[in-house]
Amino acid sequence: MIEILNRLVDEIEQRLGDDLDVDDLAASMGTTGYHARRMFSSLAGMPVSDYVRRRRMTVAAADVIGDEDLLTIAVRYGYGSTEAFGRAFRAVHGASHGDVRRDGGPLRGQPQLRFRLTVEGTHPMDARIIERPAFRLIGHAARVPLVYEGVNPHIQRHVASLPVSEHERLKQLGGTEPSGLLQVSADVEPDATEGSELTYLHGVAVDVDAQTPDDLDVIDVDAGAWVVFRTSGSHPAALQEAYAASATEWFPSNPWRLRPGPSIVSVLDRAPDFSTATCELWFPVERA
């Protein structure tokens, strides 16, 4: 996977003025655009689209400082007008192309990325691969923005709005793995940008043919393989560390890749105030 991401970076560099089809490029390298985008975003801390825009504007800055026509420069880097180019330029550099042309700056460059895998082996990951038939996730869903660090206040408010009796009712409805009350993230964009919307469901898993109460939301999950990581410790820090380690350590070292589908957190045990917890983190996967 590390080699694939570095090849992706090289292709971006050679095509800064062209549209880049990540799906086709990933397929030519033996993986999927979905997996490549998710791994890129996790490891680089930004989606592919943001990196492309930042690199375009970094290289374009050298042209802007010169006296070439701005529309010619805009078209060279894939923009149809100086206005669209100017918005992208300001978003990266914090200054207009006119100011930079006049003053020579300020400029905020994006260095070319290079991915490396460092294997320390001091923190082994507790993982298992299981095959699951199709099943259903049922519960209470809401559209919320993605938050990478700390507690997501939008999810917190959604769960807090449910009466205690509803949590108990859901527990009684659960009938298959993943077991217990579940925190489900679905419809996540492949780039997984901070602030992008996803569907969050607080609920349980049931067999695909189980009867579902009419007042509950439903997410149907296809049959397939899952990687399951177990975490224990400070919550949600231990869980967020597992998310990060799956991208930086586990996926680059194992012959599996992400496939489309929800990610699921099963809370197996927790302190009364939720300061610590033992959880399972489920990702849908397929052989790479």
PDB file of C-alpha atoms in Angstrom:
ATOM      1  CA  MET A   1       0.000   0.000   0.000  1.00  0.00           C
ATOM      2  CA  ILE A   2       2.851   2.411   0.775  1.00  0.00           C
ATOM      3  CA  GLU A   3       4.288   1.848  -2.713  1.00  0.00           C
ATOM      4  CA  ILE A   4       0.863   2.453  -4.268  1.00  0.00           C
ATOM      5  CA  LEU A   5       0.426   5.748  -2.405  1.00  0.00           C
ATOM      6  CA  ASN A   6       3.872   6.936  -3.475  1.00  0.00           C
ATOM      7  CA  ARG A   7       3.079   6.065  -7.086  1.00  0.00           C
ATOM      8  CA  LEU A   8      -0.176   8.009  -6.726  1.00  0.00           C
ATOM      9  CA  VAL A   9       1.806  11.032  -5.491  1.00  0.00           C
ATOM     10  CA  ASP A  10       4.167  10.719  -8.482  1.00  0.00           C
ATOM     11  CA  GLU A  11       1.229  10.585 -10.912  1.00  0.00           C
ATOM     12  CA  ILE A  12      -0.323  13.662  -9.301  1.00  0.00           C
ATOM     13  CA  GLU A  13       2.961  15.524  -9.758  1.00  0.00           C
ATOM     14  CA  GLN A  14       3.093  14.643 -13.457  1.00  0.00           C
ATOM     15  CA  ARG A  15      -0.527  15.675 -14.055  1.00  0.00           C
ATOM     16  CA  LEU A  16      -0.961  18.850 -12.019  1.00  0.00           C
ATOM     17  CA  GLY A  17      -2.807  20.498 -14.877  1.00  0.00           C
ATOM     18  CA  ASP A  18      -5.049  17.541 -15.691  1.00  0.00           C
ATOM     19  CA  ASP A  19      -7.989  15.813 -14.064  1.00  0.00           C
ATOM     20  CA  LEU A  20      -6.780  12.724 -12.219  1.00  0.00           C
ATOM     21  CA  ASP A  21      -9.025   9.628 -12.136  1.00  0.00           C
ATOM     22  CA  VAL A  22      -8.030   8.032  -8.835  1.00  0.00           C
ATOM     23  CA  ASP A  23     -10.282   5.015  -9.456  1.00  0.00           C
ATOM     24  CA  ASP A  24      -8.627   4.156 -12.786  1.00  0.00           C
ATOM     25  CA  LEU A  25      -5.153   4.810 -11.424  1.00  0.00           C
ATOM     26  CA  ALA A  26      -5.759   2.663  -8.335  1.00  0.00           C
ATOM     27  CA  ALA A  27      -7.183  -0.154 -10.474  1.00  0.00           C
ATOM     28  CA  SER A  28      -4.046  -0.105 -12.643  1.00  0.00           C
ATOM     29  CA  MET A  29      -2.000  -0.617  -9.474  1.00  0.00           C
ATOM     30  CA  GLY A  30      -4.088  -3.522  -8.189  1.00  0.00           C
ATOM     31  CA  THR A  31      -6.277  -1.816  -5.608  1.00  0.00           C
ATOM     32  CA  THR A  32      -9.474   0.245  -5.482  1.00  0.00           C
ATOM     33  CA  GLY A  33      -9.988   3.993  -5.532  1.00  0.00           C
ATOM     34  CA  TYR A  34     -12.054   3.686  -2.351  1.00  0.00           C
ATOM     35  CA  HIS A  35      -9.220   2.032  -0.405  1.00  0.00           C
ATOM     36  CA  ALA A  36      -6.540   4.320  -1.874  1.00  0.00           C
ATOM     37  CA  ARG A  37      -8.505   7.442  -0.914  1.00  0.00           C
ATOM     38  CA  ARG A  38      -9.207   6.219   2.611  1.00  0.00           C
ATOM     39  CA  MET A  39      -5.562   5.268   3.215  1.00  0.00           C
ATOM     40  CA  PHE A  40      -4.265   8.515   1.686  1.00  0.00           C
ATOM     41  CA  SER A  41      -6.554  10.608   3.855  1.00  0.00           C
ATOM     42  CA  SER A  42      -5.697   8.663   7.009  1.00  0.00           C
ATOM     43  CA  LEU A  43      -1.930   8.824   6.485  1.00  0.00           C
ATOM     44  CA  ALA A  44      -1.597  12.305   4.945  1.00  0.00           C
ATOM     45  CA  GLY A  45      -4.134  14.035   7.145  1.00  0.00           C
ATOM     46  CA  MET A  46      -5.872  15.455   4.066  1.00  0.00           C
ATOM     47  CA  PRO A  47      -7.918  14.043   1.184  1.00  0.00           C
ATOM     48  CA  VAL A  48      -6.380  13.487  -2.254  1.00  0.00           C
ATOM     49  CA  SER A  49      -8.405  16.389  -3.683  1.00  0.00           C
ATOM     50  CA  ASP A  50      -6.977  18.840  -1.117  1.00  0.00           C
ATOM     51  CA  TYR A  51      -3.425  17.632  -1.748  1.00  0.00           C
ATOM     52  CA  VAL A  52      -3.833  18.067  -5.511  1.00  0.00           C
ATOM     53  CA  ARG A  53      -5.160  21.608  -5.039  1.00  0.00           C
ATOM     54  CA  ARG A  54      -2.347  22.539  -2.642  1.00  0.00           C
ATOM     55  CA  ARG A  55       0.349  21.173  -4.957  1.00  0.00           C
ATOM     56  CA  ARG A  56      -1.161  22.950  -7.977  1.00  0.00           C
ATOM     57  CA  MET A  57      -1.158  26.274  -6.141  1.00  0.00           C
ATOM     58  CA  THR A  58       2.355  25.701  -4.771  1.00  0.00           C
ATOM     59  CA  VAL A  59       3.776  25.176  -8.257  1.00  0.00           C
ATOM     60  CA  ALA A  60       1.550  27.884  -9.758  1.00  0.00           C
ATOM     61  CA  ALA A  61       2.976  30.474  -7.359  1.00  0.00           C
ATOM     62  CA  ALA A  62       6.243  30.566  -9.307  1.00  0.00           C
ATOM     63  CA  ASP A  63       4.297  31.426 -12.487  1.00  0.00           C
ATOM     64  CA  VAL A  64       2.157  34.039 -10.731  1.00  0.00           C
ATOM     65  CA  ILE A  65       5.249  35.929  -9.563  1.00  0.00           C
ATOM     66  CA  GLY A  66       6.258  36.323 -13.199  1.00  0.00           C
ATOM     67  CA  ASP A  67       4.504  38.478 -15.796  1.00  0.00           C
ATOM     68  CA  GLU A  68       2.589  35.771 -17.701  1.00  0.00           C
ATOM     69  CA  ASP A  69      -1.118  36.316 -18.341  1.00  0.00           C
ATOM     70  CA  LEU A  70      -3.155  35.064 -15.341  1.00  0.00           C
ATOM     71  CA  LEU A  71      -5.776  33.308 -17.505  1.00  0.00           C
ATOM     72  CA  THR A  72      -3.032  31.322 -19.231  1.00  0.00           C
ATOM     73  CA  ILE A  73      -1.712  30.262 -15.827  1.00  0.00           C
ATOM     74  CA  ALA A  74      -5.219  29.378 -14.617  1.00  0.00           C
ATOM     75  CA  VAL A  75      -5.892  27.143 -17.638  1.00  0.00           C
ATOM     76  CA  ARG A  76      -2.482  25.473 -17.244  1.00  0.00           C
ATOM     77  CA  TYR A  77      -3.497  24.274 -13.773  1.00  0.00           C
ATOM     78  CA  GLY A  78      -6.960  23.095 -14.700  1.00  0.00           C
ATOM     79  CA  TYR A  79      -9.095  26.196 -14.024  1.00  0.00           C
ATOM     80  CA  GLY A  80     -11.462  27.736 -16.552  1.00  0.00           C
ATOM     81  CA  SER A  81     -11.297  31.297 -15.235  1.00  0.00           C
ATOM     82  CA  THR A  82      -9.020  33.598 -13.266  1.00  0.00           C
ATOM     83  CA  GLU A  83     -11.789  33.891 -10.646  1.00  0.00           C
ATOM     84  CA  ALA A  84     -11.842  30.147  -9.914  1.00  0.00           C
ATOM     85  CA  PHE A  85      -8.052  30.049  -9.947  1.00  0.00           C
ATOM     86  CA  GLY A  86      -7.938  33.056  -7.613  1.00  0.00           C
ATOM     87  CA  ARG A  87     -10.251  31.403  -5.057  1.00  0.00           C
ATOM     88  CA  ALA A  88      -8.098  28.267  -4.991  1.00  0.00           C
ATOM     89  CA  PHE A  89      -4.900  30.339  -4.799  1.00  0.00           C
ATOM     90  CA  ARG A  90      -6.152  32.390  -1.841  1.00  0.00           C
ATOM     91  CA  ALA A  91      -7.408  29.264  -0.026  1.00  0.00           C
ATOM     92  CA  VAL A  92      -3.883  27.798  -0.108  1.00  0.00           C
ATOM     93  CA  HIS A  93      -1.661  30.856   0.273  1.00  0.00           C
ATOM     94  CA  GLY A  94      -3.896  33.176   2.288  1.00  0.00           C
ATOM     95  CA  ALA A  95      -3.311  35.984  -0.219  1.00  0.00           C
ATOM     96  CA  SER A  96      -4.605  36.862  -3.666  1.00  0.00           C
ATOM     97  CA  HIS A  97      -2.579  36.169  -6.791  1.00  0.00           C
ATOM     98  CA  GLY A  98      -2.544  39.942  -7.347  1.00  0.00           C
ATOM     99  CA  ASP A  99      -0.919  40.580  -3.966  1.00  0.00           C
ATOM    100  CA  VAL A 100       1.635  37.844  -4.557  1.00  0.00           C
ATOM    101  CA  ARG A 101       2.431  39.150  -8.032  1.00  0.00           C
ATOM    102  CA  ARG A 102       2.981  42.621  -6.591  1.00  0.00           C
ATOM    103  CA  ASP A 103       4.773  41.726  -3.319  1.00  0.00           C
ATOM    104  CA  GLY A 104       6.277  38.300  -4.000  1.00  0.00           C
ATOM    105  CA  GLY A 105       4.377  36.758  -1.085  1.00  0.00           C
ATOM    106  CA  PRO A 106       3.233  35.598   1.368  1.00  0.00           C
ATOM    107  CA  LEU A 107       3.390  32.001   0.145  1.00  0.00           C
ATOM    108  CA  ARG A 108       2.442  28.792   1.939  1.00  0.00           C
ATOM    109  CA  GLY A 109       3.815  25.882  -0.047  1.00  0.00           C
ATOM    110  CA  GLN A 110       2.728  22.247   0.107  1.00  0.00           C
ATOM    111  CA  PRO A 111       5.803  19.958  -0.066  1.00  0.00           C
ATOM    112  CA  GLN A 112       5.538  16.844  -2.186  1.00  0.00           C
ATOM    113  CA  LEU A 113       4.483  13.963   0.040  1.00  0.00           C
ATOM    114  CA  ARG A 114       6.462  10.760   0.469  1.00  0.00           C
ATOM    115  CA  PHE A 115       4.988   7.877   2.441  1.00  0.00           C
ATOM    116  CA  ARG A 116       7.193   5.583   4.527  1.00  0.00           C
ATOM    117  CA  LEU A 117       6.371   2.628   6.734  1.00  0.00           C
ATOM    118  CA  THR A 118       8.147   2.452  10.078  1.00  0.00           C
ATOM    119  CA  VAL A 119       7.696  -0.866  11.835  1.00  0.00           C
ATOM    120  CA  GLU A 120       8.482  -0.703  15.536  1.00  0.00           C
ATOM    121  CA  GLY A 121       6.625  -3.764  16.758  1.00  0.00           C
ATOM    122  CA  THR A 122       6.185  -2.407  20.261  1.00  0.00           C
ATOM    123  CA  HIS A 123       2.398  -2.115  20.106  1.00  0.00           C
ATOM    124  CA  PRO A 124       0.929  -5.297  18.569  1.00  0.00           C
ATOM    125  CA  MET A 125      -2.636  -4.897  17.296  1.00  0.00           C
ATOM    126  CA  ASP A 126      -5.245  -7.373  18.492  1.00  0.00           C
ATOM    127  CA  ALA A 127      -7.075  -8.167  15.249  1.00  0.00           C
ATOM    128  CA  ARG A 128      -9.143 -10.991  13.800  1.00  0.00           C
ATOM    129  CA  ILE A 129     -10.675 -11.611  10.366  1.00  0.00           C
ATOM    130  CA  ILE A 130     -14.188 -13.026  10.244  1.00  0.00           C
ATOM    131  CA  GLU A 131     -16.669 -13.771   7.468  1.00  0.00           C
ATOM    132  CA  ARG A 132     -20.221 -12.601   8.109  1.00  0.00           C
ATOM    133  CA  PRO A 133     -23.420 -13.221   6.185  1.00  0.00           C
ATOM    134  CA  ALA A 134     -25.585 -10.228   5.371  1.00  0.00           C
ATOM    135  CA  PHE A 135     -27.135  -8.568   8.406  1.00  0.00           C
ATOM    136  CA  ARG A 136     -28.994  -5.424   9.404  1.00  0.00           C
ATOM    137  CA  LEU A 137     -28.163  -2.525  11.665  1.00  0.00           C
ATOM    138  CA  ILE A 138     -31.226  -0.996  13.323  1.00  0.00           C
ATOM    139  CA  GLY A 139     -31.545   1.975  15.643  1.00  0.00           C
ATOM    140  CA  HIS A 140     -31.702   5.760  15.591  1.00  0.00           C
ATOM    141  CA  ALA A 141     -29.776   7.521  12.808  1.00  0.00           C
ATOM    142  CA  ALA A 142     -28.716  11.132  12.258  1.00  0.00           C
ATOM    143  CA  ARG A 143     -26.572  13.038   9.757  1.00  0.00           C
ATOM    144  CA  VAL A 144     -23.532  14.498  11.560  1.00  0.00           C
ATOM    145  CA  PRO A 145     -20.188  16.089  10.575  1.00  0.00           C
ATOM    146  CA  LEU A 146     -17.003  14.025  10.837  1.00  0.00           C
ATOM    147  CA  VAL A 147     -14.785  14.935  13.811  1.00  0.00           C
ATOM    148  CA  TYR A 148     -11.364  13.260  14.073  1.00  0.00           C
ATOM    149  CA  GLU A 149     -10.203  14.175  17.598  1.00  0.00           C
ATOM    150  CA  GLY A 150     -12.089  14.085  20.878  1.00  0.00           C
ATOM    151  CA  VAL A 151     -15.777  13.464  21.433  1.00  0.00           C
ATOM    152  CA  ASN A 152     -18.046  14.377  18.509  1.00  0.00           C
ATOM    153  CA  PRO A 153     -20.542  16.790  20.126  1.00  0.00           C
ATOM    154  CA  HIS A 154     -23.149  16.178  17.412  1.00  0.00           C
ATOM    155  CA  ILE A 155     -23.125  12.429  18.076  1.00  0.00           C
ATOM    156  CA  GLN A 156     -23.082  13.090  21.821  1.00  0.00           C
ATOM    157  CA  ARG A 157     -26.237  15.205  21.566  1.00  0.00           C
ATOM    158  CA  HIS A 158     -27.941  12.630  19.356  1.00  0.00           C
ATOM    159  CA  VAL A 159     -27.309   9.780  21.814  1.00  0.00           C
ATOM    160  CA  ALA A 160     -28.179  11.949  24.850  1.00  0.00           C
ATOM    161  CA  SER A 161     -31.557  12.752  23.292  1.00  0.00           C
ATOM    162  CA  LEU A 162     -32.594   9.091  23.562  1.00  0.00           C
ATOM    163  CA  PRO A 163     -34.330   8.058  26.811  1.00  0.00           C
ATOM    164  CA  VAL A 164     -32.664   5.424  28.987  1.00  0.00           C
ATOM    165  CA  SER A 165     -35.551   3.060  28.239  1.00  0.00           C
ATOM    166  CA  GLU A 166     -34.678   3.204  24.524  1.00  0.00           C
ATOM    167  CA  HIS A 167     -31.126   1.987  25.152  1.00  0.00           C
ATOM    168  CA  GLU A 168     -32.544  -0.986  27.060  1.00  0.00           C
ATOM    169  CA  ARG A 169     -35.060  -1.673  24.301  1.00  0.00           C
ATOM    170  CA  LEU A 170     -32.315  -1.701  21.668  1.00  0.00           C
ATOM    171  CA  LYS A 171     -30.226  -4.117  23.741  1.00  0.00           C
ATOM    172  CA  GLN A 172     -33.152  -6.520  23.816  1.00  0.00           C
ATOM    173  CA  LEU A 173     -33.556  -6.297  20.027  1.00  0.00           C
ATOM    174  CA  GLY A 174     -29.919  -7.126  19.230  1.00  0.00           C
ATOM    175  CA  GLY A 175     -29.541 -10.641  17.909  1.00  0.00           C
ATOM    176  CA  THR A 176     -26.220 -11.156  16.120  1.00  0.00           C
ATOM    177  CA  GLU A 177     -22.616  -9.990  15.884  1.00  0.00           C
ATOM    178  CA  PRO A 178     -21.397  -7.319  16.319  1.00  0.00           C
ATOM    179  CA  SER A 179     -22.941  -7.641  19.752  1.00  0.00           C
ATOM    180  CA  GLY A 180     -24.188  -5.039  22.191  1.00  0.00           C
ATOM    181  CA  LEU A 181     -25.014  -1.407  21.572  1.00  0.00           C
ATOM    182  CA  LEU A 182     -23.247  -0.192  18.444  1.00  0.00           C
ATOM    183  CA  GLN A 183     -21.854   3.122  17.199  1.00  0.00           C
ATOM    184  CA  VAL A 184     -22.174   2.962  13.412  1.00  0.00           C
ATOM    185  CA  SER A 185     -20.609   5.349  10.881  1.00  0.00           C
ATOM    186  CA  ALA A 186     -22.007   4.917   7.366  1.00  0.00           C
ATOM    187  CA  ASP A 187     -21.974   6.834   4.066  1.00  0.00           C
ATOM    188  CA  VAL A 188     -18.507   8.194   4.858  1.00  0.00           C
ATOM    189  CA  GLU A 189     -16.912   9.942   1.864  1.00  0.00           C
ATOM    190  CA  PRO A 190     -13.857   8.042   0.523  1.00  0.00           C
ATOM    191  CA  ASP A 191     -11.712  11.125   1.219  1.00  0.00           C
ATOM    192  CA  ALA A 192     -13.149  11.262   4.779  1.00  0.00           C
ATOM    193  CA  THR A 193     -12.534  14.993   5.153  1.00  0.00           C
ATOM    194  CA  GLU A 194     -13.000  16.575   8.574  1.00  0.00           C
ATOM    195  CA  GLY A 195     -16.420  18.221   8.659  1.00  0.00           C
ATOM    196  CA  SER A 196     -17.881  16.121   5.837  1.00  0.00           C
ATOM    197  CA  GLU A 197     -21.233  14.558   6.687  1.00  0.00           C
ATOM    198  CA  LEU A 198     -21.841  10.917   7.542  1.00  0.00           C
ATOM    199  CA  THR A 199     -24.737   8.852   8.827  1.00  0.00           C
ATOM    200  CA  TYR A 200     -24.369   7.936  12.487  1.00  0.00           C
ATOM    201  CA  LEU A 201     -26.592   5.179  13.857  1.00  0.00           C
ATOM    202  CA  HIS A 202     -26.927   4.250  17.529  1.00  0.00           C
ATOM    203  CA  GLY A 203     -28.319   0.752  17.520  1.00  0.00           C
ATOM    204  CA  VAL A 204     -27.764  -2.989  17.295  1.00  0.00           C
ATOM    205  CA  ALA A 205     -27.190  -5.745  14.743  1.00  0.00           C
ATOM    206  CA  VAL A 206     -29.916  -8.223  13.788  1.00  0.00           C
ATOM    207  CA  ASP A 207     -30.269 -11.045  11.284  1.00  0.00           C
ATOM    208  CA  VAL A 208     -31.246  -9.924   7.807  1.00  0.00           C
ATOM    209  CA  ASP A 209     -34.684 -11.544   8.069  1.00  0.00           C
ATOM    210  CA  ALA A 210     -35.476 -10.232  11.563  1.00  0.00           C
ATOM    211  CA  GLN A 211     -38.566  -8.096  12.000  1.00  0.00           C
ATOM    212  CA  THR A 212     -37.719  -4.429  12.474  1.00  0.00           C
ATOM    213  CA  PRO A 213     -39.917  -2.018  14.461  1.00  0.00           C
ATOM    214  CA  ASP A 214     -41.331   0.680  12.196  1.00  0.00           C
ATOM    215  CA  ASP A 215     -39.926   3.532  14.296  1.00  0.00           C
ATOM    216  CA  LEU A 216     -36.283   2.487  13.826  1.00  0.00           C
ATOM    217  CA  ASP A 217     -33.858   3.345  11.014  1.00  0.00           C
ATOM    218  CA  VAL A 218     -32.272   0.490   9.055  1.00  0.00           C
ATOM    219  CA  ILE A 219     -28.885   0.024   7.365  1.00  0.00           C
ATOM    220  CA  ASP A 220     -28.559  -3.174   5.317  1.00  0.00           C
ATOM    221  CA  VAL A 221     -25.048  -4.657   5.378  1.00  0.00           C
ATOM    222  CA  ASP A 222     -23.768  -6.976   2.643  1.00  0.00           C
ATOM    223  CA  ALA A 223     -22.138 -10.328   3.337  1.00  0.00           C
ATOM    224  CA  GLY A 224     -18.344 -10.302   3.405  1.00  0.00           C
ATOM    225  CA  ALA A 225     -15.161 -10.249   5.455  1.00  0.00           C
ATOM    226  CA  TRP A 226     -14.464  -7.949   8.394  1.00  0.00           C
ATOM    227  CA  VAL A 227     -11.328  -7.070  10.327  1.00  0.00           C
ATOM    228  CA  VAL A 228     -12.071  -6.607  14.024  1.00  0.00           C
ATOM    229  CA  PHE A 229      -9.696  -4.691  16.324  1.00  0.00           C
ATOM    230  CA  ARG A 230     -10.094  -4.831  20.106  1.00  0.00           C
ATOM    231  CA  THR A 231      -9.169  -1.744  22.110  1.00  0.00           C
ATOM    232  CA  SER A 232      -9.087  -1.020  25.822  1.00  0.00           C
ATOM    233  CA  GLY A 233      -8.239   2.085  27.809  1.00  0.00           C
ATOM    234  CA  SER A 234      -9.072   5.779  27.897  1.00  0.00           C
ATOM    235  CA  HIS A 235     -12.179   6.561  25.865  1.00  0.00           C
ATOM    236  CA  PRO A 236     -12.380   7.752  23.127  1.00  0.00           C
ATOM    237  CA  ALA A 237      -8.566   8.139  22.865  1.00  0.00           C
ATOM    238  CA  ALA A 238      -7.823   4.381  22.683  1.00  0.00           C
ATOM    239  CA  LEU A 239     -10.443   3.957  19.964  1.00  0.00           C
ATOM    240  CA  GLN A 240      -9.137   6.883  17.910  1.00  0.00           C
ATOM    241  CA  GLU A 241      -5.587   5.535  18.226  1.00  0.00           C
ATOM    242  CA  ALA A 242      -6.825   2.210  16.820  1.00  0.00           C
ATOM    243  CA  TYR A 243      -8.386   4.004  13.845  1.00  0.00           C
ATOM    244  CA  ALA A 244      -5.040   5.680  13.134  1.00  0.00           C
ATOM    245  CA  ALA A 245      -2.959   2.533  13.707  1.00  0.00           C
ATOM    246  CA  SER A 246      -5.140   0.518  11.331  1.00  0.00           C
ATOM    247  CA  ALA A 247      -4.033   2.858   8.519  1.00  0.00           C
ATOM    248  CA  THR A 248      -0.398   3.356   9.553  1.00  0.00           C
ATOM    249  CA  GLU A 249       0.424  -0.175  10.727  1.00  0.00           C
ATOM    250  CA  TRP A 250      -2.126  -2.881   9.994  1.00  0.00           C
ATOM    251  CA  PHE A 251      -3.321  -2.275   6.415  1.00  0.00           C
ATOM    252  CA  PRO A 252       0.169  -1.575   4.989  1.00  0.00           C
ATOM    253  CA  SER A 253       1.403  -4.843   6.540  1.00  0.00           C
ATOM    254  CA  ASN A 254      -1.484  -7.195   5.675  1.00  0.00           C
ATOM    255  CA  PRO A 255      -3.043  -8.451   2.417  1.00  0.00           C
ATOM    256  CA  TRP A 256      -6.427  -6.792   3.003  1.00  0.00           C
ATOM    257  CA  ARG A 257      -8.018  -3.556   1.858  1.00  0.00           C
ATOM    258  CA  LEU A 258     -11.129  -1.625   2.829  1.00  0.00           C
ATOM    259  CA  ARG A 259     -14.331  -2.196   0.903  1.00  0.00           C
ATOM    260  CA  PRO A 260     -17.368   0.110   0.962  1.00  0.00           C
ATOM    261  CA  GLY A 261     -19.536  -0.297   4.012  1.00  0.00           C
ATOM    262  CA  PRO A 262     -20.092   1.038   7.519  1.00  0.00           C
ATOM    263  CA  SER A 263     -17.480   1.053  10.261  1.00  0.00           C
ATOM    264  CA  ILE A 264     -18.866  -0.212  13.564  1.00  0.00           C
ATOM    265  CA  VAL A 265     -17.829   0.232  17.182  1.00  0.00           C
ATOM    266  CA  SER A 266     -19.139  -2.331  19.648  1.00  0.00           C
ATOM    267  CA  VAL A 267     -18.800  -1.247  23.285  1.00  0.00           C
ATOM    268  CA  LEU A 268     -18.129  -4.423  25.255  1.00  0.00           C
ATOM    269  CA  ASP A 269     -17.454  -2.878  28.668  1.00  0.00           C
ATOM    270  CA  ARG A 270     -17.114   0.629  30.062  1.00  0.00           C
ATOM    271  CA  ALA A 271     -16.723   2.701  33.194  1.00  0.00           C
ATOM    272  CA  PRO A 272     -19.937   4.325  34.493  1.00  0.00           C
ATOM    273  CA  ASP A 273     -18.741   7.739  33.291  1.00  0.00           C
ATOM    274  CA  PHE A 274     -17.393   6.299  29.988  1.00  0.00           C
ATOM    275  CA  SER A 275     -13.869   7.547  30.819  1.00  0.00           C
ATOM    276  CA  THR A 276     -12.508   4.086  29.942  1.00  0.00           C
ATOM    277  CA  ALA A 277     -13.918   1.340  27.741  1.00  0.00           C
ATOM    278  CA  THR A 278     -13.206  -1.948  26.011  1.00  0.00           C
ATOM    279  CA  CYS A 279     -14.434  -1.861  22.426  1.00  0.00           C
ATOM    280  CA  GLU A 280     -14.323  -3.710  19.141  1.00  0.00           C
ATOM    281  CA  LEU A 281     -13.775  -1.745  15.939  1.00  0.00           C
ATOM    282  CA  TRP A 282     -15.197  -3.427  12.810  1.00  0.00           C
ATOM    283  CA  PHE A 283     -14.087  -2.538   9.245  1.00  0.00           C
ATOM    284  CA  PRO A 284     -15.435  -4.229   6.081  1.00  0.00           C
ATOM    285  CA  VAL A 285     -12.501  -5.638   4.094  1.00  0.00           C
ATOM    286  CA  GLU A 286     -11.597  -7.754   1.090  1.00  0.00           C
ATOM    287  CA  ARG A 287      -8.397  -9.448  -0.010  1.00  0.00           C
ATOM    288  CA  ALA A 288      -6.010  -7.036  -1.698  1.00  0.00           C
TER     289      ALA A 288
END
